[in-house]
PDB file of C-alpha atoms in Angstrom:
ATOM      1  CA  MET A   1      10.127  -4.318  23.626  1.00  0.00           C
ATOM      2  CA  GLY A   2       6.901  -2.759  23.419  1.00  0.00           C
ATOM      3  CA  GLY A   3       7.932   0.337  24.433  1.00  0.00           C
ATOM      4  CA  ALA A   4       7.295   3.782  23.037  1.00  0.00           C
ATOM      5  CA  ASN A   5      10.006   4.037  20.190  1.00  0.00           C
ATOM      6  CA  LYS A   6       8.275   4.376  17.085  1.00  0.00           C
ATOM      7  CA  LYS A   7      11.108   3.822  14.782  1.00  0.00           C
ATOM      8  CA  VAL A   8      11.638   0.925  13.076  1.00  0.00           C
ATOM      9  CA  PRO A   9      13.839  -1.255  12.271  1.00  0.00           C
ATOM     10  CA  PHE A  10      14.932  -1.589  15.735  1.00  0.00           C
ATOM     11  CA  GLU A  11      18.006  -1.448  16.927  1.00  0.00           C
ATOM     12  CA  GLU A  12      19.911  -2.841  20.867  1.00  0.00           C
ATOM     13  CA  THR A  13      20.910   0.785  21.267  1.00  0.00           C
ATOM     14  CA  ASP A  14      17.125   1.735  21.380  1.00  0.00           C
ATOM     15  CA  PHE A  15      16.263   3.871  24.048  1.00  0.00           C
ATOM     16  CA  VAL A  16      14.167   0.800  25.995  1.00  0.00           C
ATOM     17  CA  ASP A  17      12.989   2.592  28.984  1.00  0.00           C
ATOM     18  CA  ASN A  18       9.833   3.633  28.694  1.00  0.00           C
ATOM     19  CA  PRO A  19       7.705   0.458  28.171  1.00  0.00           C
ATOM     20  CA  VAL A  20       4.064   0.923  27.618  1.00  0.00           C
ATOM     21  CA  SER A  21       3.162  -2.570  29.554  1.00  0.00           C
ATOM     22  CA  LEU A  22       3.461  -4.931  32.255  1.00  0.00           C
ATOM     23  CA  TYR A  23       5.049  -7.591  29.719  1.00  0.00           C
ATOM     24  CA  ALA A  24       7.343  -4.661  28.362  1.00  0.00           C
ATOM     25  CA  SER A  25       8.208  -3.604  31.723  1.00  0.00           C
ATOM     26  CA  THR A  26       9.272  -7.618  32.810  1.00  0.00           C
ATOM     27  CA  LYS A  27      10.962  -7.703  29.675  1.00  0.00           C
ATOM     28  CA  LYS A  28      13.586  -5.271  30.302  1.00  0.00           C
ATOM     29  CA  SER A  29      13.864  -5.428  34.463  1.00  0.00           C
ATOM     30  CA  ASN A  30      15.226  -9.251  32.915  1.00  0.00           C
ATOM     31  CA  GLU A  31      18.167  -7.122  31.494  1.00  0.00           C
ATOM     32  CA  LEU A  32      18.894  -4.986  34.013  1.00  0.00           C
ATOM     33  CA  MET A  33      19.128  -7.839  36.970  1.00  0.00           C
ATOM     34  CA  ALA A  34      20.852 -10.513  33.813  1.00  0.00           C
ATOM     35  CA  HIS A  35      23.421  -7.079  33.541  1.00  0.00           C
ATOM     36  CA  THR A  36      24.047  -6.737  37.045  1.00  0.00           C
ATOM     37  CA  TYR A  37      24.454 -10.557  37.546  1.00  0.00           C
ATOM     38  CA  SER A  38      27.264 -10.601  35.019  1.00  0.00           C
ATOM     39  CA  HIS A  39      29.044  -7.739  36.554  1.00  0.00           C
ATOM     40  CA  LEU A  40      29.135  -8.657  40.103  1.00  0.00           C
ATOM     41  CA  TYR A  41      29.638 -12.221  39.798  1.00  0.00           C
ATOM     42  CA  ASN A  42      31.967 -12.414  36.643  1.00  0.00           C
ATOM     43  CA  ILE A  43      28.906 -14.756  34.461  1.00  0.00           C
ATOM     44  CA  PRO A  44      28.608 -14.341  30.502  1.00  0.00           C
ATOM     45  CA  ALA A  45      24.878 -13.970  29.579  1.00  0.00           C
ATOM     46  CA  THR A  46      23.624 -12.843  26.584  1.00  0.00           C
ATOM     47  CA  GLY A  47      20.062 -11.442  25.977  1.00  0.00           C
ATOM     48  CA  LEU A  48      17.909 -12.351  22.743  1.00  0.00           C
ATOM     49  CA  ARG A  49      14.818 -10.291  21.920  1.00  0.00           C
ATOM     50  CA  PHE A  50      12.816 -11.986  19.179  1.00  0.00           C
ATOM     51  CA  PHE A  51      10.092 -10.053  17.097  1.00  0.00           C
ATOM     52  CA  THR A  52       6.681 -11.426  15.934  1.00  0.00           C
ATOM     53  CA  VAL A  53       8.497 -15.340  15.290  1.00  0.00           C
ATOM     54  CA  TYR A  54       6.079 -17.399  13.069  1.00  0.00           C
ATOM     55  CA  GLY A  55       6.431 -20.437  12.216  1.00  0.00           C
ATOM     56  CA  PRO A  56       5.296 -24.446  12.292  1.00  0.00           C
ATOM     57  CA  MET A  57       3.418 -24.723  15.972  1.00  0.00           C
ATOM     58  CA  GLY A  58       2.638 -21.253  16.534  1.00  0.00           C
ATOM     59  CA  ARG A  59       1.517 -19.637  19.367  1.00  0.00           C
ATOM     60  CA  PRO A  60      -2.120 -19.648  18.669  1.00  0.00           C
ATOM     61  CA  ASP A  61      -2.179 -15.760  20.109  1.00  0.00           C
ATOM     62  CA  MET A  62      -0.288 -14.578  17.111  1.00  0.00           C
ATOM     63  CA  ALA A  63      -2.154 -11.702  14.724  1.00  0.00           C
ATOM     64  CA  TYR A  64      -2.242 -14.624  11.861  1.00  0.00           C
ATOM     65  CA  PHE A  65      -4.173 -17.264  13.359  1.00  0.00           C
ATOM     66  CA  GLY A  66      -6.197 -14.448  15.390  1.00  0.00           C
ATOM     67  CA  PHE A  67      -6.777 -12.756  11.890  1.00  0.00           C
ATOM     68  CA  ALA A  68      -8.216 -16.602  10.637  1.00  0.00           C
ATOM     69  CA  ASP A  69     -10.243 -17.517  13.287  1.00  0.00           C
ATOM     70  CA  LYS A  70     -12.188 -14.507  13.529  1.00  0.00           C
ATOM     71  CA  TYR A  71     -12.612 -14.539   9.743  1.00  0.00           C
ATOM     72  CA  PHE A  72     -13.800 -17.830  10.295  1.00  0.00           C
ATOM     73  CA  ALA A  73     -16.116 -17.046  13.000  1.00  0.00           C
ATOM     74  CA  GLY A  74     -17.842 -14.415  11.187  1.00  0.00           C
ATOM     75  CA  GLU A  75     -16.010 -11.669  12.783  1.00  0.00           C
ATOM     76  CA  PRO A  76     -14.134  -8.365  12.394  1.00  0.00           C
ATOM     77  CA  ILE A  77     -10.592  -8.316  13.426  1.00  0.00           C
ATOM     78  CA  LYS A  78      -9.389  -4.970  15.903  1.00  0.00           C
ATOM     79  CA  ILE A  79      -6.710  -3.321  13.788  1.00  0.00           C
ATOM     80  CA  PHE A  80      -5.273  -0.560  16.446  1.00  0.00           C
ATOM     81  CA  ASN A  81      -4.405   2.885  14.667  1.00  0.00           C
ATOM     82  CA  ASN A  82      -7.809   4.579  14.791  1.00  0.00           C
ATOM     83  CA  GLY A  83      -7.596   3.851  10.935  1.00  0.00           C
ATOM     84  CA  ASP A  84      -4.461   6.161  10.371  1.00  0.00           C
ATOM     85  CA  PHE A  85      -2.799   4.145   7.697  1.00  0.00           C
ATOM     86  CA  GLU A  86       0.129   6.424   6.388  1.00  0.00           C
ATOM     87  CA  ASN A  87       1.512   5.910  10.135  1.00  0.00           C
ATOM     88  CA  ASP A  88       0.058   2.219   9.416  1.00  0.00           C
ATOM     89  CA  LEU A  89       1.659   0.489  12.589  1.00  0.00           C
ATOM     90  CA  TYR A  90       4.638  -1.661  11.384  1.00  0.00           C
ATOM     91  CA  ARG A  91       5.983  -6.097  12.409  1.00  0.00           C
ATOM     92  CA  ASP A  92       8.646  -7.546  12.077  1.00  0.00           C
ATOM     93  CA  PHE A  93       8.299 -10.949  11.346  1.00  0.00           C
ATOM     94  CA  THR A  94      10.672 -13.657  11.595  1.00  0.00           C
ATOM     95  CA  TYR A  95      10.421 -17.491  10.543  1.00  0.00           C
ATOM     96  CA  ILE A  96      11.568 -19.302  13.170  1.00  0.00           C
ATOM     97  CA  ASP A  97      14.450 -21.128  12.038  1.00  0.00           C
ATOM     98  CA  ASP A  98      16.125 -17.648  11.257  1.00  0.00           C
ATOM     99  CA  ILE A  99      16.009 -17.222  15.276  1.00  0.00           C
ATOM    100  CA  VAL A 100      17.123 -20.728  15.512  1.00  0.00           C
ATOM    101  CA  GLU A 101      20.069 -20.033  13.199  1.00  0.00           C
ATOM    102  CA  GLY A 102      20.556 -16.329  15.097  1.00  0.00           C
ATOM    103  CA  ILE A 103      20.355 -19.108  18.374  1.00  0.00           C
ATOM    104  CA  GLU A 104      22.884 -21.211  17.058  1.00  0.00           C
ATOM    105  CA  ARG A 105      25.818 -18.537  16.135  1.00  0.00           C
ATOM    106  CA  LEU A 106      25.605 -16.972  19.851  1.00  0.00           C
ATOM    107  CA  LEU A 107      25.835 -19.760  21.467  1.00  0.00           C
ATOM    108  CA  SER A 108      29.752 -19.851  20.758  1.00  0.00           C
ATOM    109  CA  ASN A 109      30.362 -16.306  21.320  1.00  0.00           C
ATOM    110  CA  ALA A 110      30.237 -15.649  24.990  1.00  0.00           C
ATOM    111  CA  PRO A 111      30.132 -11.439  25.526  1.00  0.00           C
ATOM    112  CA  GLU A 112      33.934  -9.759  26.792  1.00  0.00           C
ATOM    113  CA  GLY A 113      34.629  -7.512  28.656  1.00  0.00           C
ATOM    114  CA  ASP A 114      33.914  -5.470  31.983  1.00  0.00           C
ATOM    115  CA  VAL A 115      30.306  -6.809  31.979  1.00  0.00           C
ATOM    116  CA  GLN A 116      30.126 -10.023  30.133  1.00  0.00           C
ATOM    117  CA  HIS A 117      26.689  -9.222  28.988  1.00  0.00           C
ATOM    118  CA  LYS A 118      25.588  -8.024  25.566  1.00  0.00           C
ATOM    119  CA  ILE A 119      21.959  -7.782  24.239  1.00  0.00           C
ATOM    120  CA  PHE A 120      20.376  -9.249  20.521  1.00  0.00           C
ATOM    121  CA  ASN A 121      18.138  -8.505  18.136  1.00  0.00           C
ATOM    122  CA  ILE A 122      16.507 -11.332  16.406  1.00  0.00           C
ATOM    123  CA  GLY A 123      14.726 -10.233  13.232  1.00  0.00           C
ATOM    124  CA  ASN A 124      14.810  -9.845   9.711  1.00  0.00           C
ATOM    125  CA  ASN A 125      15.158  -6.508   9.766  1.00  0.00           C
ATOM    126  CA  SER A 126      12.537  -5.431   7.208  1.00  0.00           C
ATOM    127  CA  PRO A 127       9.370  -4.734   9.213  1.00  0.00           C
ATOM    128  CA  GLU A 128       5.712  -4.487   7.171  1.00  0.00           C
ATOM    129  CA  LYS A 129       3.272  -2.645   7.450  1.00  0.00           C
ATOM    130  CA  LEU A 130       0.357  -4.242   9.154  1.00  0.00           C
ATOM    131  CA  MET A 131      -2.237  -3.210   6.309  1.00  0.00           C
ATOM    132  CA  THR A 132       0.474  -4.772   4.345  1.00  0.00           C
ATOM    133  CA  PHE A 133       0.097  -7.868   6.453  1.00  0.00           C
ATOM    134  CA  ILE A 134      -3.810  -7.859   6.769  1.00  0.00           C
ATOM    135  CA  THR A 135      -3.935  -7.756   2.668  1.00  0.00           C
ATOM    136  CA  THR A 136      -1.710 -10.736   1.903  1.00  0.00           C
ATOM    137  CA  LEU A 137      -3.576 -12.609   4.704  1.00  0.00           C
ATOM    138  CA  GLU A 138      -6.970 -11.790   2.876  1.00  0.00           C
ATOM    139  CA  LYS A 139      -5.154 -12.889  -0.114  1.00  0.00           C
ATOM    140  CA  CYS A 140      -3.650 -16.418   0.760  1.00  0.00           C
ATOM    141  CA  LEU A 141      -7.302 -17.127   2.316  1.00  0.00           C
ATOM    142  CA  GLY A 142      -9.140 -16.227  -0.627  1.00  0.00           C
ATOM    143  CA  ASN A 143      -7.034 -18.283  -2.615  1.00  0.00           C
ATOM    144  CA  ALA A 144      -7.501 -21.477  -0.431  1.00  0.00           C
ATOM    145  CA  LEU A 145     -10.911 -20.931  -0.236  1.00  0.00           C
ATOM    146  CA  GLY A 146     -11.240 -20.098  -3.659  1.00  0.00           C
ATOM    147  CA  LYS A 147     -13.100 -16.998  -3.081  1.00  0.00           C
ATOM    148  CA  GLU A 148     -12.996 -13.480  -1.776  1.00  0.00           C
ATOM    149  CA  VAL A 149     -11.746 -12.433   2.126  1.00  0.00           C
ATOM    150  CA  GLU A 150     -12.131  -9.313   3.534  1.00  0.00           C
TER     151      GLU A 150
END
């Protein structure tokens, strides 16, 4: 959710009350409003949290597009872990078809109980180190271009 939680993989029960960006704050506030509406008006509500979705027609602001664009522009990429590769950043990359399957499975399973509201994380439950991702991208670009990419 873009908070200060460092534990991976993430779980729905993880404490997410310390968002570190406005984006993360809006996601948390949306979940709280959905919970309240569900409680007040007896409306079943399911919240979905997606994790680094990739695939055909992916968002152009995703790291893999941005890193590749920077390579072809001859620009360096920025890695926001202060060079601390022992405690590398992790991302739980999730293929779009797996997201769709998760949504399909939940469509006919409305939450039940006093408050009919549930949150589900949809990810592949196997976070990868950011540097592993970057190394893999370099290797794939290198193979496609027939030269070393760093």
